[in-house]
Amino acid sequence: MENSNPETKPVRISILLPTNAYFMSGIRDFTMSFIKNATKFSQQWAYRFQSIVDELCNNAIEHGSESGQDIKITLVYAPEESLTITVEDTGTGKTKTKAADIEKIITERRKPGYVFEGIRGRGLSTIVSSWSDSAKFEDLPSGGIKATVTKKLDKSQNTNLPKEQAVSAANRVVLTV
Amino acid sequence: MTEANILIEDIASTDASKTLKRVSISGQLDESNVDEKSQAIYQLITQVPKGLYLIFDFEKLEYMNSKSIGYMTDWYGKISGTGGQIVIVKAKPNIVDILQVIGLTQLIPMYGSIDEAKFAILNAAAQSAQTPAPAPAPALAPTPVLVTVPAPTPVASQAPAQSPTPAPQPAPVSTSTIPPASAQVPTISTISPATPTTQIQPPSAPQP
C-alpha cells in the first residue's frame, strides 16, 4: 500500500542535467537547499552531500555522457532514515567504462598507502566513499552507469560545523514531487 | 563558468631569502573553472623558482572540488621541493572538512589569520638561520592548526559487504558495491603526525 503520510513518505526529486560542468554550481545550490529544507541532516552533511553530488556528476559528465546528452540526478530522502543520491549517465562519454571497472579503481585507490599521482582521482575514491555508507555502481541496459550513494541519518553523526545552527523545524519545508 | 577569483599580493618579508605572497581565492573552485584559475599559481611558481611562500587566504572561498584539491597537492609538492612552503588561512569549516577528508590538512599548516601565518613562516626562518643543522619538519607533522572543527564522524560499519558482480552479456544490470571508508583522519585542532588514510604525495607529472 502506498505511503501517503507526508511525515514518512519519501521525498524524491529528479533533475535532468545537460552534459556541461557549467550547470554544476546550480546543482550544488539545489542540493544545499534540498538538504536544509527537506531533510534532518545537519549543515555539515549538506555541504558534504554537495560535494558527493558534484563529484558523481563530474565523473558522469567527463566519462559517461557525451556533449548534448543528459545526466539524471535523483535525490530521495526517506524521513528519519536515509538520503539516497543517484546519478545516471548514457554511456556515450569519451571513456567507455563498466561499473565493475569503476569499483576496481575505487577499491585500489582506497587501499592504505595508495599514492595519488595526479590532479584527479580523489573524488569517488575518497570524498564519496568516506562520506557515504554505501556507493554502488550498476551497468544500465542502455549502456550507461548508475551510481547510487546512500547515507543513513544517524543522529550521533549528525553534528554541525562550528557557528552553524541546525535548520529549525519551524523553517522546514517539505517538498513533494 | 562558475565565478571564482584569485588575487595575488606581495607580503613584506624580513628574510630576503623568502618570497611571501598572499593568494586570496574567492567564490567556488569547480570543474568549470579550476583548470583556468590554477594557471596563475603555476605562473607564480615559475616566476619564483626558489623560496616561495604562499599564504592561501580562503576567507571568501565557498567551495572546492576534488580536482582543485589535487592542484593544491601539486603546488605543495613543487613549492616545498624548492625550499618554500604553502599555508592556508581563514578557511571556512566546510573547506576545512573537505581538505581534512582528503588528508591535505596533514601536509599543509592552517592558521586563523595572515599575521599568524606570516609570524610562523618568518619565525621558522629565523630559527633555521640561528641553527646550523635544523631538523627538517616532517611532512606529516605541520604546524598545529588554529581552526577548530569537530572530528569527522565515523561512517557506519554496517554497510553491505563488497560484492562485485561481473557484468553479464548482454547485461540487464550488474552491480558493484563500494563499502564505506572505515579509517578517519584526526581532529583538525589537534593534528598529529599520524599517517593519513590515503597517503598524499605530489604528482610527478602535473596536468594543468
mmCIF file of C-alpha atoms in Angstrom:
data_model
loop_
_atom_site.group_PDB
_atom_site.id
_atom_site.type_symbol
_atom_site.label_atom_id
_atom_site.label_comp_id
_atom_site.label_asym_id
_atom_site.label_seq_id
_atom_site.Cartn_x
_atom_site.Cartn_y
_atom_site.Cartn_z
ATOM 1 C CA MET A 1 0.000 0.000 0.000
ATOM 2 C CA GLU A 2 1.365 3.414 -0.908
ATOM 3 C CA ASN A 3 2.614 5.542 1.935
ATOM 4 C CA SER A 4 0.520 8.717 1.901
ATOM 5 C CA ASN A 5 1.682 10.099 5.242
ATOM 6 C CA PRO A 6 3.595 13.315 4.452
ATOM 7 C CA GLU A 7 5.673 12.829 7.596
ATOM 8 C CA THR A 8 7.045 9.476 6.499
ATOM 9 C CA LYS A 9 6.566 9.464 2.749
ATOM 10 C CA PRO A 10 9.904 9.590 0.924
ATOM 11 C CA VAL A 11 10.710 12.887 -0.753
ATOM 12 C CA ARG A 12 12.000 12.306 -4.276
ATOM 13 C CA ILE A 13 13.322 14.839 -6.767
ATOM 14 C CA SER A 14 14.914 14.126 -10.149
ATOM 15 C CA ILE A 15 16.791 16.542 -12.357
ATOM 16 C CA LEU A 16 17.972 16.136 -15.935
ATOM 17 C CA LEU A 17 21.234 17.997 -16.386
ATOM 18 C CA PRO A 18 22.868 18.807 -19.728
ATOM 19 C CA THR A 19 26.360 17.378 -20.019
ATOM 20 C CA ASN A 20 28.188 20.547 -19.103
ATOM 21 C CA ALA A 21 30.043 21.447 -15.900
ATOM 22 C CA TYR A 22 28.689 24.979 -16.266
ATOM 23 C CA PHE A 23 25.477 23.897 -14.558
ATOM 24 C CA MET A 24 27.055 22.286 -11.522
ATOM 25 C CA SER A 25 27.010 25.437 -9.413
ATOM 26 C CA GLY A 26 23.225 25.476 -9.631
ATOM 27 C CA ILE A 27 23.004 21.784 -8.808
ATOM 28 C CA ARG A 28 25.133 22.324 -5.721
ATOM 29 C CA ASP A 29 22.871 25.183 -4.651
ATOM 30 C CA PHE A 30 19.838 22.989 -5.170
ATOM 31 C CA THR A 31 21.393 20.165 -3.170
ATOM 32 C CA MET A 32 22.109 22.506 -0.280
ATOM 33 C CA SER A 33 18.550 23.839 -0.350
ATOM 34 C CA PHE A 34 17.067 20.346 -0.517
ATOM 35 C CA ILE A 35 19.095 19.039 2.412
ATOM 36 C CA LYS A 36 18.390 22.083 4.562
ATOM 37 C CA ASN A 37 14.675 22.292 3.829
ATOM 38 C CA ALA A 38 13.549 18.740 3.260
ATOM 39 C CA THR A 39 15.758 16.587 5.471
ATOM 40 C CA LYS A 40 17.041 16.424 9.006
ATOM 41 C CA PHE A 41 20.662 16.182 8.017
ATOM 42 C CA SER A 42 22.889 18.851 9.522
ATOM 43 C CA GLN A 43 24.525 21.756 7.712
ATOM 44 C CA GLN A 44 27.809 19.873 7.752
ATOM 45 C CA TRP A 45 26.235 16.985 5.893
ATOM 46 C CA ALA A 46 24.531 19.374 3.487
ATOM 47 C CA TYR A 47 27.981 20.587 2.429
ATOM 48 C CA ARG A 48 29.195 17.013 2.183
ATOM 49 C CA PHE A 49 26.249 15.980 0.006
ATOM 50 C CA GLN A 50 27.004 18.967 -2.225
ATOM 51 C CA SER A 51 30.448 17.518 -2.779
ATOM 52 C CA ILE A 52 29.137 13.994 -3.361
ATOM 53 C CA VAL A 53 26.650 15.171 -5.985
ATOM 54 C CA ASP A 54 29.295 17.342 -7.607
ATOM 55 C CA GLU A 55 31.871 14.561 -7.809
ATOM 56 C CA LEU A 56 29.382 11.987 -9.137
ATOM 57 C CA CYS A 57 28.137 14.418 -11.772
ATOM 58 C CA ASN A 58 31.615 15.480 -12.820
ATOM 59 C CA ASN A 59 32.504 11.839 -13.329
ATOM 60 C CA ALA A 60 29.363 11.284 -15.392
ATOM 61 C CA ILE A 61 29.963 14.428 -17.427
ATOM 62 C CA GLU A 62 33.564 13.539 -18.171
ATOM 63 C CA HIS A 63 33.233 9.827 -18.774
ATOM 64 C CA GLY A 64 29.581 8.886 -19.058
ATOM 65 C CA SER A 65 27.660 11.157 -21.379
ATOM 66 C CA GLU A 66 28.793 12.958 -24.479
ATOM 67 C CA SER A 67 28.067 16.617 -25.090
ATOM 68 C CA GLY A 68 24.463 17.313 -25.954
ATOM 69 C CA GLN A 69 23.104 14.499 -23.828
ATOM 70 C CA ASP A 70 21.858 14.491 -20.251
ATOM 71 C CA ILE A 71 22.721 13.004 -16.933
ATOM 72 C CA LYS A 72 19.958 12.260 -14.447
ATOM 73 C CA ILE A 73 20.311 13.185 -10.788
ATOM 74 C CA THR A 74 17.844 11.868 -8.222
ATOM 75 C CA LEU A 75 17.708 12.681 -4.525
ATOM 76 C CA VAL A 76 15.486 10.555 -2.307
ATOM 77 C CA TYR A 77 15.071 11.340 1.367
ATOM 78 C CA ALA A 78 13.406 8.688 3.477
ATOM 79 C CA PRO A 79 12.336 10.603 6.607
ATOM 80 C CA GLU A 80 14.275 9.628 9.724
ATOM 81 C CA GLU A 81 16.146 7.021 7.711
ATOM 82 C CA SER A 82 18.472 7.987 4.885
ATOM 83 C CA LEU A 83 19.341 10.062 1.862
ATOM 84 C CA THR A 84 19.978 8.313 -1.432
ATOM 85 C CA ILE A 85 21.671 10.069 -4.345
ATOM 86 C CA THR A 86 21.706 8.507 -7.788
ATOM 87 C CA VAL A 87 23.422 9.798 -10.912
ATOM 88 C CA GLU A 88 22.819 8.101 -14.244
ATOM 89 C CA ASP A 89 24.733 8.685 -17.470
ATOM 90 C CA THR A 90 24.124 7.491 -21.008
ATOM 91 C CA GLY A 91 27.330 5.577 -21.553
ATOM 92 C CA THR A 92 28.259 7.700 -24.546
ATOM 93 C CA GLY A 93 31.188 9.542 -22.984
ATOM 94 C CA LYS A 94 34.712 9.587 -24.323
ATOM 95 C CA THR A 95 35.879 6.824 -21.970
ATOM 96 C CA LYS A 96 33.685 3.747 -22.005
ATOM 97 C CA THR A 97 33.746 2.257 -18.525
ATOM 98 C CA LYS A 98 31.941 -0.632 -16.871
ATOM 99 C CA ALA A 99 30.611 -0.481 -13.323
ATOM 100 C CA ALA A 100 32.974 -3.244 -12.251
ATOM 101 C CA ASP A 101 35.920 -1.232 -13.597
ATOM 102 C CA ILE A 102 34.927 1.778 -11.519
ATOM 103 C CA GLU A 103 34.575 -0.398 -8.449
ATOM 104 C CA LYS A 104 38.009 -1.872 -9.079
ATOM 105 C CA ILE A 105 39.615 1.548 -9.451
ATOM 106 C CA ILE A 106 37.995 2.855 -6.291
ATOM 107 C CA THR A 107 38.945 -0.213 -4.288
ATOM 108 C CA GLU A 108 42.547 0.110 -5.455
ATOM 109 C CA ARG A 109 42.731 3.790 -4.547
ATOM 110 C CA ARG A 110 41.292 3.219 -1.100
ATOM 111 C CA LYS A 111 43.990 0.788 -0.084
ATOM 112 C CA PRO A 112 46.174 2.064 2.774
ATOM 113 C CA GLY A 113 49.289 3.721 1.449
ATOM 114 C CA TYR A 114 47.927 4.307 -2.028
ATOM 115 C CA VAL A 115 49.729 7.253 -3.584
ATOM 116 C CA PHE A 116 47.751 9.567 -5.821
ATOM 117 C CA GLU A 117 49.970 10.618 -8.690
ATOM 118 C CA GLY A 118 47.849 13.150 -10.471
ATOM 119 C CA ILE A 119 45.496 16.026 -10.075
ATOM 120 C CA ARG A 120 42.481 13.747 -10.333
ATOM 121 C CA GLY A 121 41.147 10.580 -8.782
ATOM 122 C CA ARG A 122 40.211 11.659 -5.268
ATOM 123 C CA GLY A 123 36.542 12.411 -5.883
ATOM 124 C CA LEU A 124 34.896 8.993 -5.927
ATOM 125 C CA SER A 125 37.546 7.066 -4.051
ATOM 126 C CA THR A 126 37.995 9.457 -1.158
ATOM 127 C CA ILE A 127 35.226 12.039 -0.898
ATOM 128 C CA VAL A 128 32.261 9.923 -1.972
ATOM 129 C CA SER A 129 33.465 6.757 -0.241
ATOM 130 C CA SER A 130 34.320 8.498 3.023
ATOM 131 C CA TRP A 131 31.082 10.424 3.291
ATOM 132 C CA SER A 132 28.624 7.643 2.482
ATOM 133 C CA ASP A 133 27.507 4.346 3.931
ATOM 134 C CA SER A 134 27.452 2.652 0.554
ATOM 135 C CA ALA A 135 28.347 3.524 -3.010
ATOM 136 C CA LYS A 136 27.033 1.205 -5.697
ATOM 137 C CA PHE A 137 27.676 1.278 -9.432
ATOM 138 C CA GLU A 138 25.439 -0.548 -11.904
ATOM 139 C CA ASP A 139 25.630 -1.082 -15.640
ATOM 140 C CA LEU A 140 22.379 0.053 -17.211
ATOM 141 C CA PRO A 141 20.808 -1.822 -20.126
ATOM 142 C CA SER A 142 21.126 1.386 -22.136
ATOM 143 C CA GLY A 143 24.892 1.219 -21.808
ATOM 144 C CA GLY A 144 25.309 3.877 -19.163
ATOM 145 C CA ILE A 145 26.182 3.616 -15.499
ATOM 146 C CA LYS A 146 24.014 4.356 -12.490
ATOM 147 C CA ALA A 147 25.809 5.428 -9.328
ATOM 148 C CA THR A 148 23.820 5.067 -6.115
ATOM 149 C CA VAL A 149 25.126 6.548 -2.892
ATOM 150 C CA THR A 150 23.325 6.167 0.419
ATOM 151 C CA LYS A 151 23.883 7.848 3.747
ATOM 152 C CA LYS A 152 21.839 6.842 6.759
ATOM 153 C CA LEU A 153 20.548 9.512 9.106
ATOM 154 C CA ASP A 154 22.478 8.716 12.262
ATOM 155 C CA LYS A 155 21.832 11.309 14.920
ATOM 156 C CA SER A 156 25.109 10.559 16.649
ATOM 157 C CA GLN A 157 26.917 11.597 13.455
ATOM 158 C CA ASN A 158 24.596 14.401 12.508
ATOM 159 C CA THR A 159 26.657 17.142 14.070
ATOM 160 C CA ASN A 160 27.113 20.649 12.806
ATOM 161 C CA LEU A 161 30.204 22.556 11.938
ATOM 162 C CA PRO A 162 31.072 25.408 14.310
ATOM 163 C CA LYS A 163 28.981 28.541 14.121
ATOM 164 C CA GLU A 164 26.269 26.796 12.184
ATOM 165 C CA GLN A 165 22.856 26.024 13.503
ATOM 166 C CA ALA A 166 20.582 23.225 12.523
ATOM 167 C CA VAL A 167 17.627 24.287 10.493
ATOM 168 C CA SER A 168 14.767 24.767 12.887
ATOM 169 C CA ALA A 169 11.699 22.649 12.491
ATOM 170 C CA ALA A 170 9.640 25.784 12.001
ATOM 171 C CA ASN A 171 11.627 26.655 8.902
ATOM 172 C CA ARG A 172 11.396 23.254 7.350
ATOM 173 C CA VAL A 173 9.608 22.974 4.053
ATOM 174 C CA VAL A 174 8.515 19.545 2.988
ATOM 175 C CA LEU A 175 8.925 19.188 -0.737
ATOM 176 C CA THR A 176 6.726 16.738 -2.507
ATOM 177 C CA VAL A 177 7.231 15.886 -6.124
ATOM 178 C CA MET B 1 31.641 29.205 -15.809
ATOM 179 C CA THR B 2 31.298 29.340 -12.045
ATOM 180 C CA GLU B 3 32.637 32.547 -10.539
ATOM 181 C CA ALA B 4 35.997 32.378 -8.830
ATOM 182 C CA ASN B 5 38.739 34.952 -8.483
ATOM 183 C CA ILE B 6 42.368 34.709 -7.492
ATOM 184 C CA LEU B 7 44.177 37.798 -6.201
ATOM 185 C CA ILE B 8 47.929 37.611 -5.621
ATOM 186 C CA GLU B 9 49.630 40.220 -3.439
ATOM 187 C CA ASP B 10 53.157 40.667 -2.113
ATOM 188 C CA ILE B 11 53.723 40.412 1.616
ATOM 189 C CA ALA B 12 56.676 42.217 3.170
ATOM 190 C CA SER B 13 59.315 39.772 4.328
ATOM 191 C CA THR B 14 62.133 40.376 6.800
ATOM 192 C CA ASP B 15 64.007 37.443 5.316
ATOM 193 C CA ALA B 16 65.401 38.195 1.880
ATOM 194 C CA SER B 17 65.565 34.516 1.045
ATOM 195 C CA LYS B 18 61.838 34.151 1.484
ATOM 196 C CA THR B 19 59.342 35.492 -1.023
ATOM 197 C CA LEU B 20 55.947 35.789 0.618
ATOM 198 C CA LYS B 21 52.764 36.055 -1.412
ATOM 199 C CA ARG B 22 49.182 36.227 -0.312
ATOM 200 C CA VAL B 23 46.850 34.291 -2.625
ATOM 201 C CA SER B 24 43.248 35.245 -1.945
ATOM 202 C CA ILE B 25 40.728 32.946 -3.599
ATOM 203 C CA SER B 26 37.055 33.859 -3.612
ATOM 204 C CA GLY B 27 33.985 32.135 -4.995
ATOM 205 C CA GLN B 28 33.787 28.491 -5.965
ATOM 206 C CA LEU B 29 36.520 26.356 -7.494
ATOM 207 C CA ASP B 30 34.936 23.599 -9.531
ATOM 208 C CA GLU B 31 35.242 21.632 -12.744
ATOM 209 C CA SER B 32 34.194 24.606 -14.867
ATOM 210 C CA ASN B 33 36.969 26.971 -13.812
ATOM 211 C CA VAL B 34 39.733 25.288 -11.842
ATOM 212 C CA ASP B 35 41.949 24.413 -14.809
ATOM 213 C CA GLU B 36 41.995 28.031 -15.946
ATOM 214 C CA LYS B 37 42.325 29.592 -12.494
ATOM 215 C CA SER B 38 45.148 27.296 -11.459
ATOM 216 C CA GLN B 39 47.398 28.711 -14.158
ATOM 217 C CA ALA B 40 48.006 31.848 -12.098
ATOM 218 C CA ILE B 41 49.648 29.732 -9.398
ATOM 219 C CA TYR B 42 51.786 27.815 -11.870
ATOM 220 C CA GLN B 43 52.993 31.134 -13.311
ATOM 221 C CA LEU B 44 53.912 32.270 -9.815
ATOM 222 C CA ILE B 45 55.853 29.077 -9.183
ATOM 223 C CA THR B 46 57.717 29.629 -12.435
ATOM 224 C CA GLN B 47 58.500 33.269 -11.602
ATOM 225 C CA VAL B 48 59.811 32.435 -8.129
ATOM 226 C CA PRO B 49 61.650 29.140 -8.523
ATOM 227 C CA LYS B 50 63.091 29.091 -5.012
ATOM 228 C CA GLY B 51 61.984 30.123 -1.544
ATOM 229 C CA LEU B 52 58.366 30.833 -2.436
ATOM 230 C CA TYR B 53 55.959 31.040 0.485
ATOM 231 C CA LEU B 54 52.301 31.160 -0.475
ATOM 232 C CA ILE B 55 49.697 32.095 2.099
ATOM 233 C CA PHE B 56 46.355 30.963 0.695
ATOM 234 C CA ASP B 57 43.610 33.180 2.090
ATOM 235 C CA PHE B 58 40.421 31.115 1.893
ATOM 236 C CA GLU B 59 38.188 33.522 3.799
ATOM 237 C CA LYS B 60 35.969 34.052 0.746
ATOM 238 C CA LEU B 61 36.337 30.601 -0.778
ATOM 239 C CA GLU B 62 32.945 28.918 -0.680
ATOM 240 C CA TYR B 63 33.566 25.608 -2.424
ATOM 241 C CA MET B 64 36.375 23.497 -3.805
ATOM 242 C CA ASN B 65 36.119 20.186 -5.602
ATOM 243 C CA SER B 66 38.475 17.237 -5.625
ATOM 244 C CA LYS B 67 40.377 18.488 -8.648
ATOM 245 C CA SER B 68 41.158 21.831 -7.015
ATOM 246 C CA ILE B 69 42.499 19.909 -4.032
ATOM 247 C CA GLY B 70 44.560 17.862 -6.473
ATOM 248 C CA TYR B 71 46.073 21.083 -7.755
ATOM 249 C CA MET B 72 46.882 22.189 -4.219
ATOM 250 C CA THR B 73 48.680 18.910 -3.691
ATOM 251 C CA ASP B 74 50.703 19.535 -6.832
ATOM 252 C CA TRP B 75 51.593 23.079 -5.728
ATOM 253 C CA TYR B 76 52.588 21.749 -2.328
ATOM 254 C CA GLY B 77 54.995 19.308 -3.946
ATOM 255 C CA LYS B 78 56.529 21.836 -6.291
ATOM 256 C CA ILE B 79 56.953 24.598 -3.718
ATOM 257 C CA SER B 80 58.123 22.509 -0.789
ATOM 258 C CA GLY B 81 60.552 20.793 -3.125
ATOM 259 C CA THR B 82 62.284 24.103 -3.795
ATOM 260 C CA GLY B 83 62.616 25.333 -0.244
ATOM 261 C CA GLY B 84 59.265 27.063 0.035
ATOM 262 C CA GLN B 85 56.007 26.367 1.756
ATOM 263 C CA ILE B 86 52.289 26.852 1.363
ATOM 264 C CA VAL B 87 49.905 27.530 4.209
ATOM 265 C CA ILE B 88 46.174 28.178 4.433
ATOM 266 C CA VAL B 89 44.429 30.864 6.467
ATOM 267 C CA LYS B 90 40.832 31.599 7.375
ATOM 268 C CA ALA B 91 39.286 28.594 5.662
ATOM 269 C CA LYS B 92 35.581 28.100 6.234
ATOM 270 C CA PRO B 93 34.534 24.966 8.156
ATOM 271 C CA ASN B 94 33.212 23.221 5.041
ATOM 272 C CA ILE B 95 36.508 23.849 3.249
ATOM 273 C CA VAL B 96 38.487 22.518 6.207
ATOM 274 C CA ASP B 97 36.186 19.495 6.240
ATOM 275 C CA ILE B 98 36.924 18.531 2.649
ATOM 276 C CA LEU B 99 40.644 19.255 2.972
ATOM 277 C CA GLN B 100 40.635 17.037 6.017
ATOM 278 C CA VAL B 101 38.883 14.087 4.390
ATOM 279 C CA ILE B 102 41.399 14.186 1.552
ATOM 280 C CA GLY B 103 44.235 14.322 4.081
ATOM 281 C CA LEU B 104 45.692 17.651 2.995
ATOM 282 C CA THR B 105 45.480 19.142 6.478
ATOM 283 C CA GLN B 106 48.247 16.760 7.456
ATOM 284 C CA LEU B 107 50.545 18.344 4.924
ATOM 285 C CA ILE B 108 49.595 21.999 4.807
ATOM 286 C CA PRO B 109 49.530 24.100 8.003
ATOM 287 C CA MET B 110 46.409 26.156 8.662
ATOM 288 C CA TYR B 111 46.123 29.406 10.573
ATOM 289 C CA GLY B 112 43.412 31.751 11.685
ATOM 290 C CA SER B 113 44.938 34.911 10.229
ATOM 291 C CA ILE B 114 47.521 36.249 7.828
ATOM 292 C CA ASP B 115 49.556 37.615 10.724
ATOM 293 C CA GLU B 116 49.711 34.246 12.424
ATOM 294 C CA ALA B 117 50.791 32.567 9.208
ATOM 295 C CA LYS B 118 53.397 35.223 8.498
ATOM 296 C CA PHE B 119 54.764 35.018 12.028
ATOM 297 C CA ALA B 120 55.060 31.240 11.802
ATOM 298 C CA ILE B 121 56.822 31.407 8.447
ATOM 299 C CA LEU B 122 59.276 34.106 9.440
ATOM 300 C CA ASN B 123 59.823 32.670 12.889
ATOM 301 C CA ALA B 124 60.651 29.316 11.363
ATOM 302 C CA ALA B 125 63.013 31.104 9.011
ATOM 303 C CA ALA B 126 64.686 32.898 11.913
ATOM 304 C CA GLN B 127 65.095 29.659 13.818
ATOM 305 C CA SER B 128 66.651 27.921 10.856
ATOM 306 C CA ALA B 129 69.052 30.829 10.391
ATOM 307 C CA GLN B 130 70.217 30.540 14.003
ATOM 308 C CA THR B 131 70.524 26.783 13.996
ATOM 309 C CA PRO B 132 73.329 25.271 11.940
ATOM 310 C CA ALA B 133 71.640 21.948 11.352
ATOM 311 C CA PRO B 134 67.930 22.309 11.892
ATOM 312 C CA ALA B 135 65.773 19.255 11.911
ATOM 313 C CA PRO B 136 63.505 19.446 8.904
ATOM 314 C CA ALA B 137 59.862 19.497 9.703
ATOM 315 C CA PRO B 138 58.362 16.117 8.972
ATOM 316 C CA ALA B 139 55.943 16.242 6.105
ATOM 317 C CA LEU B 140 53.150 14.825 8.170
ATOM 318 C CA ALA B 141 53.643 16.997 11.247
ATOM 319 C CA PRO B 142 52.764 20.534 10.250
ATOM 320 C CA THR B 143 52.324 23.497 12.490
ATOM 321 C CA PRO B 144 49.268 22.981 14.678
ATOM 322 C CA VAL B 145 46.061 24.067 13.089
ATOM 323 C CA LEU B 146 44.318 27.034 14.618
ATOM 324 C CA VAL B 147 40.950 26.371 13.094
ATOM 325 C CA THR B 148 38.669 24.194 15.166
ATOM 326 C CA VAL B 149 36.345 21.764 13.534
ATOM 327 C CA PRO B 150 34.698 18.738 15.090
ATOM 328 C CA ALA B 151 36.203 15.432 14.191
ATOM 329 C CA PRO B 152 34.538 13.806 11.235
ATOM 330 C CA THR B 153 32.057 11.312 12.423
ATOM 331 C CA PRO B 154 32.896 7.714 11.735
ATOM 332 C CA VAL B 155 30.968 6.106 8.981
ATOM 333 C CA ALA B 156 28.612 3.348 9.971
ATOM 334 C CA SER B 157 30.148 -0.052 9.640
ATOM 335 C CA GLN B 158 27.021 -1.976 8.793
ATOM 336 C CA ALA B 159 27.273 -1.225 5.105
ATOM 337 C CA PRO B 160 26.768 -4.102 2.742
ATOM 338 C CA ALA B 161 29.760 -6.242 2.096
ATOM 339 C CA GLN B 162 31.682 -5.688 -1.063
ATOM 340 C CA SER B 163 30.084 -7.808 -3.724
ATOM 341 C CA PRO B 164 31.280 -7.014 -7.180
ATOM 342 C CA THR B 165 29.498 -8.994 -9.818
ATOM 343 C CA PRO B 166 30.783 -9.296 -13.359
ATOM 344 C CA ALA B 167 28.719 -7.590 -15.990
ATOM 345 C CA PRO B 168 26.538 -10.097 -17.792
ATOM 346 C CA GLN B 169 26.485 -10.012 -21.588
ATOM 347 C CA PRO B 170 24.022 -8.701 -22.566
ATOM 348 C CA ALA B 171 23.522 -7.309 -19.117
ATOM 349 C CA PRO B 172 20.244 -6.317 -17.649
ATOM 350 C CA VAL B 173 22.119 -4.871 -14.681
ATOM 351 C CA SER B 174 25.399 -5.591 -12.966
ATOM 352 C CA THR B 175 26.226 -4.245 -9.569
ATOM 353 C CA SER B 176 29.365 -3.248 -7.751
ATOM 354 C CA THR B 177 29.295 -2.018 -4.207
ATOM 355 C CA ILE B 178 31.921 0.076 -2.507
ATOM 356 C CA PRO B 179 31.920 -0.288 1.265
ATOM 357 C CA PRO B 180 32.356 2.881 3.290
ATOM 358 C CA ALA B 181 35.743 4.065 4.396
ATOM 359 C CA SER B 182 36.425 2.931 7.911
ATOM 360 C CA ALA B 183 39.519 4.924 8.864
ATOM 361 C CA GLN B 184 39.136 8.588 9.670
ATOM 362 C CA VAL B 185 41.602 11.411 9.876
ATOM 363 C CA PRO B 186 42.160 13.118 13.220
ATOM 364 C CA THR B 187 40.575 16.282 14.511
ATOM 365 C CA ILE B 188 41.978 19.347 12.834
ATOM 366 C CA SER B 189 42.544 21.273 16.022
ATOM 367 C CA THR B 190 44.982 18.651 17.258
ATOM 368 C CA ILE B 191 46.658 17.269 14.220
ATOM 369 C CA SER B 192 49.083 14.520 14.977
ATOM 370 C CA PRO B 193 51.735 13.148 12.676
ATOM 371 C CA ALA B 194 49.703 10.046 12.069
ATOM 372 C CA THR B 195 49.727 8.610 8.606
ATOM 373 C CA PRO B 196 46.717 9.765 6.634
ATOM 374 C CA THR B 197 44.133 7.338 5.384
ATOM 375 C CA THR B 198 45.446 7.689 1.904
ATOM 376 C CA GLN B 199 48.982 8.831 1.538
ATOM 377 C CA ILE B 200 49.302 12.102 -0.269
ATOM 378 C CA GLN B 201 52.249 12.730 -2.428
ATOM 379 C CA PRO B 202 52.700 15.423 -5.006
ATOM 380 C CA PRO B 203 52.313 14.191 -8.522
ATOM 381 C CA SER B 204 55.425 13.947 -10.607
ATOM 382 C CA ALA B 205 53.736 14.984 -13.816
ATOM 383 C CA PRO B 206 51.404 17.944 -13.382
ATOM 384 C CA GLN B 207 48.372 18.192 -15.572
ATOM 385 C CA PRO B 208 47.450 21.843 -15.509
#
